[in-house]
Every structure is written in structure tokens, then in C-alpha cells.
Amino acid sequence: MVTRWTLGRRITALCAVVALLLTAIAMGAAGAAETGRSQVKELLDRIGPLRTSSEQLLTVLVDQETGVRGFVLTRSDDFLTPYRSGVAEQQRLITQMRGLTRDGTVLRHLDAIDAQAAAWRAEVAEPAIAAARADDQARVESILSEASRARFEEIRASAGALQERVTAIRAAAADRIRGTQGAVVILLLLAAVVTVVGGVALVLLLRRLVTRPVVTLAGKVRQVAGGDYEREIASEGPPEVARLAHDINAMRQQIVADLGTVRRAHLLLEQANQRLAQQAEELTRSNRDLEQFAYVASHDLQEPLRKVASFCQLLQRRYAGQLDERADQYIAFAVDGAQRMQRLINDLLAFSRIGRITTGFTDIDLNRIVADAAGQLGWRIEQVDGEVTWSDLPVVKGEEPLLSALFTNLISNSLKFRHPDRPPRVRVEAERVGDEWQLSCADNGIGIEPEYADKIFVIFQRLHPKSEYPGTGIGLAIVKKIVEYHGGRIWLDTEAREGTVIRLALPAVTTGAAAAGHPEPTATGEPPAITGAPPAVTTGDTELSPAAAGAPRTEETAS
């Protein structure tokens, strides 16, 4: 039985053949490149310096002959300097050239030049110099005859033959380099041809064994996807495609088997959705009833409270001093209790309205919001010789009345729980951290102990008796609910070294207005020039009746 080759096996075989051919070509190209590199190195390191030295050799030989003739004519030792240096340079060049080449012809030329130059110096140059020193002009003329010139021309001819041989060696090396480069180019072209042929073969193979069977299989799958779930799916092609068709057909059968289950589950889901819709409707009705109850209850509770408070105040004004001291005290307790109950009811209503009565989020500049809050508290700031500062606050998404109430409560808290020995200083700052703005409201007041960090944000939680610091204990609970309604978080900085630092994080504006703030004037002795409506959510604490100062502060939850 003949087993068909899989697609992966065929592609592997084709790639292996192409890889072997390209490897062989690459090895040949690498060898040729290495040979070319050696040849270029030979040309640059040996043949080039050899040619230069051969040209210099002829120059120093001519310098020797010129120096001798100049000395004979002028009797000046200055002309002997090129002669002496030429002799030394000749020996150096010949020694250098012998080390640069192994060519026998070049070496023979060098030996001949060395011998001819030595003979010329011994038989012509040195005797002529000696005769010139002895002022024997006749002997000088006899030495420097035409015969001596002919001997030097023989040296010139030997040097010329040496240069021709070196030039021929250089030309041969250049030819070899060009041949090697040509071989590299041919190998690269051959590699390109092998790559193109292999690519074409791979494309044809994929088209025949992958594209065509997959297109056929896709057509059958589309028929099943169109609703013909009973159509059998089979495919011709390589084993991989045939297995894929088998798996798809098995999946089709499983889908057909599960379709009934899905339909039954869908029916059950529709029934559950109906029940959920009924429960949502009941919940909506219940919330509406609760809102109506809260409205009616608040008004029904406030009416008798107002009546009790009014009559108690009438008793207090009319019969003050006419009854005994204990009766006056009882009436004062009744008036205070009724007023406190009114504040509690108003604060509870304000707390419950947060998030339910909304005007929609807009871009809010917190510089303006803090300025509004400082302006509303301006008389209190002036009364306690306080200072509220802020700068470079961001623009955030939110509801202006709620954010105004937030900062009004925070600043009011700082003014209420001030330190008895120094005027209050409140600083509001902001810092961008990731995708949120982290704001802080820091003061130099009496501070909060770290163990009360979680307790201060709980509704009606107080850390001081109301006689010491008035208020309902709901202010920071409202602040926390406003922050969470805006998608943020709030916490007490337990590492603050002085006073209290309340930190809150609000999401940064990603679209719309830029988040860059604008500095506002500082609120110190008098309110800053501000605009904007007062906040819709306030607490009884923000009325800012004078607070007693004195005991160390562990702060209540509302100002």
C-alpha cells in the first residue's frame, strides 16, 4: 500500500532541496569571497608596496648619480648628502622588496641592481669623489667618461625591468581578483535562480494541494452555515485537508445534536427573561414608592417638628426668666432637640438625593468650584483669620452642584476643627497619577488619629460630643458618596505630620476640555471674586456656627 505524502512532508522535501542547493552555493560563494579577500590583501599589503618601492629605488639610484656629479662640479659636501642617504635608502628598499615577494624574476632583478650599483659606486662614484677631493680634474674626467654613463644606464635599465615585472605581477593579481568577483556574481545569480524556482514550485504546490481543496471545502461549509445541516462534508486533497474535512463534518454532526438542546435552553432563557423583566418592573415600582414615601415622610416629619420648634421658641421667648432655672433649661433642651432633628432630616434627604436627581456630567473646572466654595465661606474665613489656597486644579467630568458641596464640606471641616493656637490654613492641590487626578485638602488643624481613618466616613459617626463641635456627623459621609458617584475614591492620609489631609481620586478627562487648570486668587481675609450658583447639596454643618476650639482633634465625620 502506497501512503500519500502529507503536505508538510512535501513542503519539507522541497525546502530541503532548495536549502541544500543554496547551502552549496553559499559555501562556494564564501570560498570565492575568501579567495578574493586574500587576493585583495595580497595586492594591498604586498604588491602595492612592492610597486611603490620599485619606483622609489630608481629615484634613490638617480639621487646617488646626481649627488656625485654635483660634488665633482662644485666640490661642495652638500651634494654628498643625497649620495650617502641614497646608498642607505637603496639597501633598505632592496631588503624590504625581498621580504614582500617570492617571485624569482623580481629577486633576480634586485640582485642585479644591487650588484650593479655596488660596482658603480666602487669603480666610478668613490674614485671620482676621491679625485675631486684631491683636485685631480684630469682623473675626474677620465672616470666620469661615457663608459661610466653607460654603466649607470645599465642600472637604469635593470630598475626599469624590475618595474615592468612588478607591474605585470600587479596586473595578474588584478585579473585574478576580477575573476573571483565574477565567480561570486555568478554564484549569487545562481542562488537567485534557485530561490525563484523554489518559490514558484512552492506556490504551485500550495495552489494544487491547499488552495483548491480548501476552496471546495469552504463552499460546502457555507452550505451548512446556510442551514443545510444534513449535508455531508468530505474533501479531496492532502491528508491534512482530508482530516480537517472529517473534523468539520464531526462538528456539524455535534451541532445538529446540540441544536435541540440549544432550542430548549433558549425557551428556558426566554422564560427567565420574562421573570427578570417582571422583577425589574416590581423593583422600579418599589423604588418609586420608596421615593414617594421619603418625600411624604420628610414633609410629614418636618411639619410637626416645625410646630414643636416654633412653640418651644415661643415658650422660650415669652416665659424666659419667669419660670425657674430648671424650666428654662428644659425648654432650651426641647428647642435644641427639635432643631437638631430638622437638620438630621434635611441631611438625610440630601444624602438620599445624591445620584438620584442628576443633571448629567459636564466638564467642570475645579479652580472655579473651589473658588465658589471659598467665597461662600468667606465670612467664616475672615472671622477666624484663616486662609484657603489652591492653584492649577484640573478639569473633571461631574455635576457642578455636587462637586461644589464636596469642597464646601471639606473646607468647612478644616475651618471648624482648627487648632486653638494658630489660624487655620487650608490648601487644595491636585496631581495627575495614571488615568486619574489625585486631589488633597490639607489643613493645619487638630488632626485625626489613624485608627479613626475608616470611621470618619460613616454616616452619623462623631468623634466629639456635639457640645464641643456642633454638627450632625453626616458631612464626610456625603463627601464620600459624591466622590463614589463620580467614579472616584476618598481616604484619610494617615502619614500627615500636621493637621488633616483628606485625599480623593477622580477619573481624568479623556475627551472634551483639556485637563489643565487655571490659577485662582487666594482666599485669605476676604472672599475672592467668584461666580456660580451655590451647591444644591449641603449639610447642616456648612452653616458654620462658631465652633469651640481647644481639645486635641480626632475629628467627627462631618464639619
XYZ file of C-alpha atoms in Angstrom:
559
model
C 0.000 0.000 0.000
C 1.411 3.385 -1.065
C 0.912 6.132 1.529
C 0.388 9.588 0.120
C 2.842 12.157 1.265
C 1.387 14.769 3.555
C 1.503 18.449 2.634
C 4.022 19.130 5.358
C 6.256 16.312 4.111
C 6.180 17.603 0.531
C 6.915 21.176 1.571
C 9.717 19.906 3.822
C 11.260 17.944 0.934
C 11.061 20.938 -1.409
C 12.534 23.258 1.190
C 15.291 20.727 1.959
C 16.307 20.538 -1.721
C 16.328 24.318 -2.049
C 18.224 24.639 1.226
C 20.882 22.129 0.098
C 21.373 23.928 -3.216
C 21.539 27.315 -1.516
C 23.952 25.928 1.089
C 26.260 24.603 -1.616
C 26.080 27.905 -3.485
C 26.669 29.816 -0.247
C 29.714 27.694 0.569
C 31.090 28.269 -2.951
C 30.399 31.993 -2.662
C 32.017 32.093 0.771
C 35.112 30.306 -0.608
C 35.290 32.659 -3.554
C 34.831 35.647 -1.278
C 37.615 34.406 0.991
C 39.874 33.880 -2.017
C 39.044 37.361 -3.254
C 39.763 38.763 0.183
C 43.164 37.049 0.228
C 43.898 38.334 -3.254
C 42.939 41.879 -2.341
C 45.046 41.611 0.811
C 47.989 40.385 -1.298
C 47.509 43.304 -3.675
C 47.276 45.881 -0.922
C 49.802 44.512 1.558
C 52.490 43.145 -0.789
C 52.165 44.019 -4.466
C 51.186 47.669 -3.917
C 54.115 48.390 -1.530
C 56.404 46.404 -3.895
C 55.485 48.644 -6.820
C 55.966 51.785 -4.745
C 59.341 50.572 -3.517
C 60.487 49.794 -7.087
C 59.704 53.359 -8.129
C 61.494 54.734 -5.067
C 64.503 52.512 -5.813
C 65.021 54.114 -9.211
C 64.730 57.554 -7.590
C 67.433 56.882 -4.957
C 69.767 55.464 -7.624
C 69.385 58.653 -9.668
C 69.945 60.698 -6.475
C 73.283 58.903 -5.976
C 74.463 59.646 -9.523
C 73.262 63.289 -9.293
C 74.982 63.794 -5.936
C 78.320 62.507 -7.266
C 78.228 64.768 -10.318
C 77.228 67.766 -8.234
C 80.136 67.225 -5.821
C 82.611 66.845 -8.680
C 81.475 70.121 -10.222
C 81.168 72.223 -7.039
C 83.428 70.474 -4.556
C 80.611 71.066 -2.014
C 79.940 68.368 0.578
C 76.224 69.274 0.465
C 75.952 67.252 -2.736
C 77.263 64.178 -0.968
C 74.264 64.128 1.410
C 71.789 62.717 -1.183
C 74.502 60.307 -2.288
C 75.091 58.894 1.202
C 71.345 58.823 2.105
C 70.606 57.274 -1.292
C 73.018 54.408 -0.588
C 71.336 53.681 2.761
C 67.833 54.038 1.298
C 68.797 51.700 -1.565
C 69.780 48.965 0.859
C 66.582 49.443 2.862
C 64.355 49.311 -0.203
C 66.040 46.207 -1.610
C 65.736 44.445 1.768
C 62.069 45.483 2.030
C 61.252 44.334 -1.517
C 62.871 40.950 -0.935
C 60.565 40.497 2.060
C 57.476 41.486 0.036
C 57.806 38.981 -2.821
C 58.712 35.399 -3.595
C 58.793 35.949 -7.381
C 62.128 34.649 -8.775
C 62.325 37.231 -11.560
C 61.881 40.116 -9.147
C 64.522 38.681 -6.830
C 66.974 38.291 -9.736
C 66.391 41.885 -10.803
C 67.013 43.038 -7.235
C 70.261 41.055 -7.041
C 71.369 42.514 -10.367
C 70.564 46.078 -9.342
C 72.320 45.620 -6.007
C 75.446 44.233 -7.668
C 75.479 46.826 -10.456
C 75.025 49.696 -8.010
C 77.761 48.397 -5.734
C 80.157 48.039 -8.710
C 79.286 51.531 -9.950
C 79.971 53.040 -6.553
C 83.247 51.156 -6.173
C 84.540 51.837 -9.679
C 83.004 55.216 -10.515
C 81.459 57.137 -7.641
C 84.025 56.662 -4.883
C 87.100 57.153 -7.174
C 85.513 60.287 -8.659
C 84.825 61.673 -5.183
C 88.412 60.930 -4.109
C 89.853 62.555 -7.269
C 87.678 65.609 -6.774
C 88.882 65.952 -3.210
C 92.488 65.725 -4.494
C 91.640 68.373 -7.118
C 92.740 65.993 -9.882
C 90.480 67.234 -12.632
C 92.021 65.075 -15.307
C 91.381 61.902 -13.352
C 87.851 63.035 -12.602
C 87.157 63.500 -16.296
C 88.661 60.122 -17.117
C 86.470 58.417 -14.501
C 83.264 60.226 -15.487
C 83.537 59.298 -19.108
C 80.955 57.952 -21.472
C 81.730 54.474 -20.196
C 80.636 55.406 -16.669
C 77.424 56.875 -18.061
C 76.756 53.650 -19.942
C 77.257 51.637 -16.766
C 74.704 53.793 -14.943
C 72.269 53.407 -17.822
C 72.571 49.635 -17.324
C 71.455 50.181 -13.716
C 68.528 52.289 -15.007
C 67.611 49.526 -17.414
C 67.657 46.914 -14.628
C 65.426 49.166 -12.450
C 63.069 49.661 -15.416
C 62.887 45.905 -15.976
C 62.124 45.485 -12.265
C 59.241 47.994 -12.507
C 57.840 46.247 -15.595
C 57.916 42.901 -13.775
C 56.177 44.371 -10.707
C 53.566 45.999 -12.984
C 52.953 42.643 -14.676
C 52.535 40.967 -11.267
C 50.043 43.678 -10.237
C 48.067 43.268 -13.459
C 47.912 39.492 -12.979
C 46.674 39.956 -9.382
C 44.011 42.393 -10.568
C 42.872 39.881 -13.198
C 42.596 37.174 -10.568
C 40.521 39.484 -8.318
C 38.171 40.314 -11.195
C 37.820 36.616 -11.946
C 36.989 35.845 -8.338
C 34.421 38.664 -8.236
C 32.863 37.338 -11.406
C 32.580 33.892 -9.841
C 30.845 35.409 -6.768
C 28.368 37.261 -9.004
C 27.619 34.061 -10.929
C 27.035 32.166 -7.684
C 24.708 34.906 -6.419
C 22.735 34.824 -9.670
C 22.529 31.060 -9.386
C 21.239 31.409 -5.798
C 18.591 33.871 -7.017
C 17.520 31.449 -9.749
C 17.270 28.585 -7.242
C 15.220 30.783 -4.871
C 12.832 31.870 -7.625
C 12.398 28.318 -8.945
C 11.823 27.026 -5.392
C 9.277 29.800 -4.715
C 7.376 29.079 -7.930
C 7.355 25.361 -7.125
C 6.091 26.111 -3.607
C 3.290 28.352 -4.956
C 2.190 25.688 -7.447
C 2.319 23.039 -4.745
C 0.217 25.124 -2.348
C -2.276 26.026 -5.049
C -2.774 22.387 -6.051
C -2.716 20.819 -2.592
C -4.093 23.616 -0.373
C -5.934 26.410 -2.168
C -8.112 24.272 -4.427
C -9.177 21.703 -1.774
C -9.745 24.450 0.817
C -11.933 26.468 -1.580
C -14.020 23.358 -2.247
C -14.278 22.653 1.472
C -15.238 26.282 2.189
C -18.117 26.042 -0.300
C -19.512 23.011 1.483
C -19.096 24.714 4.868
C -21.030 27.761 3.597
C -23.891 25.475 2.536
C -24.012 24.036 6.059
C -23.792 27.529 7.541
C -26.757 28.498 5.361
C -28.931 25.949 7.182
C -28.312 22.712 5.279
C -27.163 20.868 8.396
C -27.748 17.416 6.860
C -25.149 17.841 4.072
C -22.140 15.555 4.483
C -18.743 17.278 4.266
C -15.886 15.437 2.531
C -12.768 16.716 0.766
C -10.107 15.558 -1.668
C -6.542 16.655 -1.186
C -3.611 16.020 1.102
C -4.146 14.103 4.352
C -4.211 17.331 6.419
C -7.125 18.790 4.429
C -8.949 15.450 4.489
C -8.612 15.289 8.284
C -9.844 18.908 8.521
C -12.921 17.996 6.445
C -13.537 14.982 8.695
C -13.296 17.139 11.832
C -15.643 19.758 10.362
C -18.162 17.052 9.487
C -17.932 15.711 13.058
C -18.502 19.254 14.340
C -21.549 19.538 12.043
C -22.951 16.360 13.497
C -22.344 17.632 17.025
C -24.035 20.947 16.163
C -27.063 19.066 14.836
C -27.126 17.002 18.023
C -26.834 20.119 20.240
C -29.293 22.218 18.289
C -32.278 20.667 20.048
C -30.651 21.290 23.418
C -29.947 24.914 22.481
C -33.526 25.461 21.412
C -34.788 24.075 24.689
C -32.305 26.244 26.591
C -33.425 29.257 24.566
C -37.005 28.622 25.575
C -35.975 28.408 29.230
C -33.940 31.623 28.829
C -36.940 33.484 27.410
C -38.989 32.391 30.378
C -36.234 33.540 32.755
C -36.023 36.906 30.935
C -39.743 37.369 31.345
C -39.459 36.710 35.071
C -36.474 39.083 35.277
C -38.416 41.812 33.462
C -41.275 41.358 35.932
C -38.871 41.593 38.872
C -37.238 44.714 37.386
C -40.651 46.304 36.972
C -41.515 45.436 40.562
C -38.162 46.859 41.729
C -38.776 50.079 39.788
C -42.215 50.373 41.335
C -40.751 49.681 44.764
C -38.077 52.378 44.303
C -40.730 54.823 43.139
C -42.817 54.011 46.200
C -39.772 54.459 48.435
C -39.002 57.843 46.889
C -42.596 58.908 47.386
C -42.506 57.608 50.942
C -39.280 59.514 51.651
C -40.792 62.717 50.253
C -44.033 62.359 52.169
C -42.263 61.188 55.327
C -39.830 64.113 55.218
C -42.624 66.640 54.894
C -44.867 64.862 57.402
C -41.979 64.690 59.855
C -40.864 68.278 59.299
C -44.315 69.759 59.831
C -44.764 68.580 63.459
C -41.107 69.337 64.120
C -41.523 72.886 62.908
C -44.614 73.214 65.105
C -42.813 71.823 68.167
C -39.780 74.040 67.490
C -41.925 77.128 66.954
C -43.948 76.681 70.161
C -40.833 75.827 72.163
C -39.184 79.005 70.879
C -42.329 80.962 71.787
C -42.182 79.472 75.288
C -38.504 80.338 75.474
C -39.032 83.960 74.418
C -42.239 84.605 76.367
C -41.521 82.870 79.659
C -37.741 83.240 79.802
C -36.857 84.272 83.338
C -40.417 83.856 84.610
C -40.008 80.175 85.458
C -37.276 78.621 87.495
C -33.832 77.912 86.051
C -34.559 74.195 85.522
C -37.680 75.020 83.434
C -35.606 77.356 81.211
C -33.055 74.573 80.779
C -35.743 72.056 79.796
C -37.211 74.442 77.220
C -33.695 75.033 75.772
C -33.211 71.261 75.502
C -36.523 70.931 73.652
C -35.675 73.743 71.203
C -32.210 72.309 70.540
C -33.586 68.781 70.047
C -36.231 69.935 67.560
C -33.704 71.978 65.567
C -31.248 69.092 65.561
C -33.963 66.715 64.324
C -34.736 69.145 61.470
C -31.066 69.230 60.487
C -30.871 65.440 60.606
C -33.922 65.069 58.350
C -32.575 67.643 55.860
C -29.174 65.951 55.821
C -30.746 62.529 55.296
C -32.771 63.884 52.369
C -29.651 65.447 50.879
C -27.757 62.182 51.350
C -30.516 60.145 49.683
C -30.802 62.517 46.682
C -27.151 62.073 45.631
C -27.122 60.084 42.386
C -30.907 60.021 42.004
C -31.587 63.612 40.989
C -28.988 64.286 38.301
C -28.359 66.993 35.702
C -25.760 64.988 33.761
C -21.964 65.155 33.780
C -20.187 68.115 32.156
C -16.623 69.439 32.109
C -16.098 71.163 35.483
C -13.137 73.433 36.247
C -12.262 72.681 39.874
C -10.470 76.031 40.207
C -13.850 77.745 39.855
C -15.576 75.213 42.144
C -13.055 75.734 44.961
C -13.271 79.494 44.448
C -17.084 79.305 44.819
C -16.744 77.222 47.981
C -14.212 79.664 49.460
C -16.496 82.544 48.549
C -19.487 81.009 50.356
C -17.306 80.502 53.447
C -15.675 83.927 53.123
C -17.237 85.444 56.241
C -16.144 82.445 58.314
C -12.609 82.595 56.855
C -12.431 86.286 57.783
C -13.866 85.588 61.253
C -11.123 83.066 62.159
C -8.365 84.938 60.242
C -7.989 81.847 58.043
C -6.576 81.250 54.575
C -7.700 78.927 51.765
C -5.321 78.496 48.791
C -5.390 76.476 45.600
C -3.783 76.521 42.144
C -3.588 74.526 38.906
C -6.599 72.343 39.643
C -7.803 70.156 36.745
C -10.968 69.954 34.695
C -13.005 66.832 35.514
C -16.311 65.297 34.428
C -19.045 65.723 37.021
C -22.064 67.598 38.351
C -21.261 71.123 39.442
C -23.675 71.308 42.457
C -22.339 68.056 43.918
C -18.663 68.981 43.447
C -19.320 72.389 44.967
C -20.934 70.722 48.007
C -17.952 68.361 48.230
C -15.351 71.128 48.568
C -17.619 73.287 50.715
C -17.880 70.442 53.263
C -14.114 69.729 53.168
C -13.101 73.381 53.652
C -15.793 73.891 56.332
C -14.480 70.847 58.195
C -10.953 72.280 58.169
C -12.187 75.640 59.484
C -14.296 74.020 62.222
C -11.597 71.706 63.555
C -8.899 74.370 63.606
C -6.054 74.383 66.116
C -6.620 76.735 69.053
C -3.089 78.172 68.880
C -2.910 79.167 65.178
C -5.202 80.490 62.461
C -6.441 77.808 60.024
C -4.592 77.307 56.738
C -6.274 75.140 54.062
C -4.515 74.050 50.857
C -6.224 72.253 47.920
C -3.829 70.607 45.431
C -4.007 68.146 42.516
C -1.601 65.687 40.903
C -2.027 63.508 37.805
C -1.401 59.828 38.603
C -2.041 57.480 35.673
C -5.590 57.888 34.380
C -6.912 59.788 37.407
C -6.453 63.051 39.274
C -5.490 62.747 42.937
C -6.629 65.796 44.917
C -5.893 66.674 48.523
C -7.391 69.061 51.057
C -4.774 69.691 53.756
C -5.104 71.858 56.869
C -3.093 72.658 59.991
C -5.867 71.788 62.432
C -6.063 69.380 65.345
C -5.733 66.267 63.133
C -7.306 62.797 63.180
C -5.856 59.717 64.800
C -5.040 56.941 62.251
C -7.301 54.402 63.992
C -10.352 56.520 63.040
C -9.461 56.603 59.295
C -12.378 54.351 58.318
C -14.867 55.583 60.918
C -14.936 59.234 59.820
C -16.719 58.451 56.522
C -19.585 56.508 58.185
C -22.895 58.358 58.400
C -23.734 59.881 61.821
C -20.350 58.859 63.253
C -18.950 61.516 65.585
C -15.628 61.583 67.421
C -16.572 64.581 69.590
C -19.707 65.482 71.554
C -21.992 67.972 69.773
C -21.492 70.438 72.594
C -17.796 70.657 71.708
C -18.105 70.644 67.902
C -21.633 71.178 66.514
C -22.941 69.214 63.510
C -24.891 66.118 62.526
C -21.961 63.844 61.635
C -23.043 63.353 58.043
C -20.783 65.781 56.148
C -17.913 63.421 55.246
C -20.423 60.649 54.504
C -21.968 62.964 51.886
C -18.467 63.788 50.568
C -17.699 60.082 50.233
C -20.975 59.396 48.414
C -20.368 62.301 45.998
C -16.848 61.052 45.226
C -18.029 57.481 44.641
C -20.923 58.768 42.478
C -18.274 60.400 40.268
C -16.376 57.109 39.975
C -13.668 58.058 42.469
C -12.429 57.131 45.901
C -11.578 59.016 49.116
C -9.343 58.278 52.064
C -7.543 59.838 55.027
C -3.783 60.323 54.688
C -2.609 58.688 57.907
C 1.010 59.762 57.304
C 0.294 63.505 57.530
C 2.692 65.132 60.017
C 0.445 68.098 60.818
C -3.285 68.633 60.736
C -5.537 66.581 58.499
C -5.050 65.610 54.845
C -8.110 64.231 53.045
C -7.208 62.717 49.656
C -9.592 61.840 46.865
C -9.130 60.472 43.336
C -11.347 61.366 40.357
C -11.143 59.988 36.800
C -9.170 62.213 34.431
C -10.934 63.815 31.471
C -10.105 61.830 28.318
C -12.217 63.793 25.835
C -13.559 67.306 25.662
C -11.872 70.032 27.618
C -8.199 69.795 28.455
C -7.314 68.881 31.973
C -5.096 71.923 32.556
C -6.257 74.149 35.408
C -6.056 77.935 35.780
C -4.728 79.547 38.949
C -7.224 81.483 41.021
C -6.616 84.199 43.623
C -6.041 83.130 47.190
C -8.879 83.382 49.696
C -7.392 84.981 52.794
C -9.015 87.745 54.828
C -11.859 88.421 52.343
C -13.715 86.314 49.778
C -12.281 86.097 46.260
C -14.208 87.389 43.276
C -16.198 84.331 42.179
C -19.165 83.352 40.014
C -21.594 80.416 40.016
C -24.663 79.220 41.832
C -24.493 77.764 45.339
C -24.416 73.993 45.660
C -27.641 72.002 45.754
C -26.382 69.547 48.361
C -25.312 70.997 51.696
C -25.473 69.826 55.256
C -26.354 71.469 58.500
C -22.632 71.576 59.198
C -21.963 74.148 56.485
C -23.967 76.831 58.260
C -20.775 77.440 60.207
C -21.919 78.483 63.636
C -18.932 79.404 65.804
C -17.080 76.292 66.981
C -15.302 75.805 70.214
C -11.564 75.268 69.993
C -9.411 73.538 72.480
C -9.276 69.741 72.807
C -6.968 67.730 70.529
C -8.916 66.688 67.452
C -9.776 63.177 66.378
C -12.390 64.742 64.059
C -16.001 63.838 63.567
C -17.176 62.701 60.176
C -18.839 65.987 59.212
C -17.937 69.575 59.842
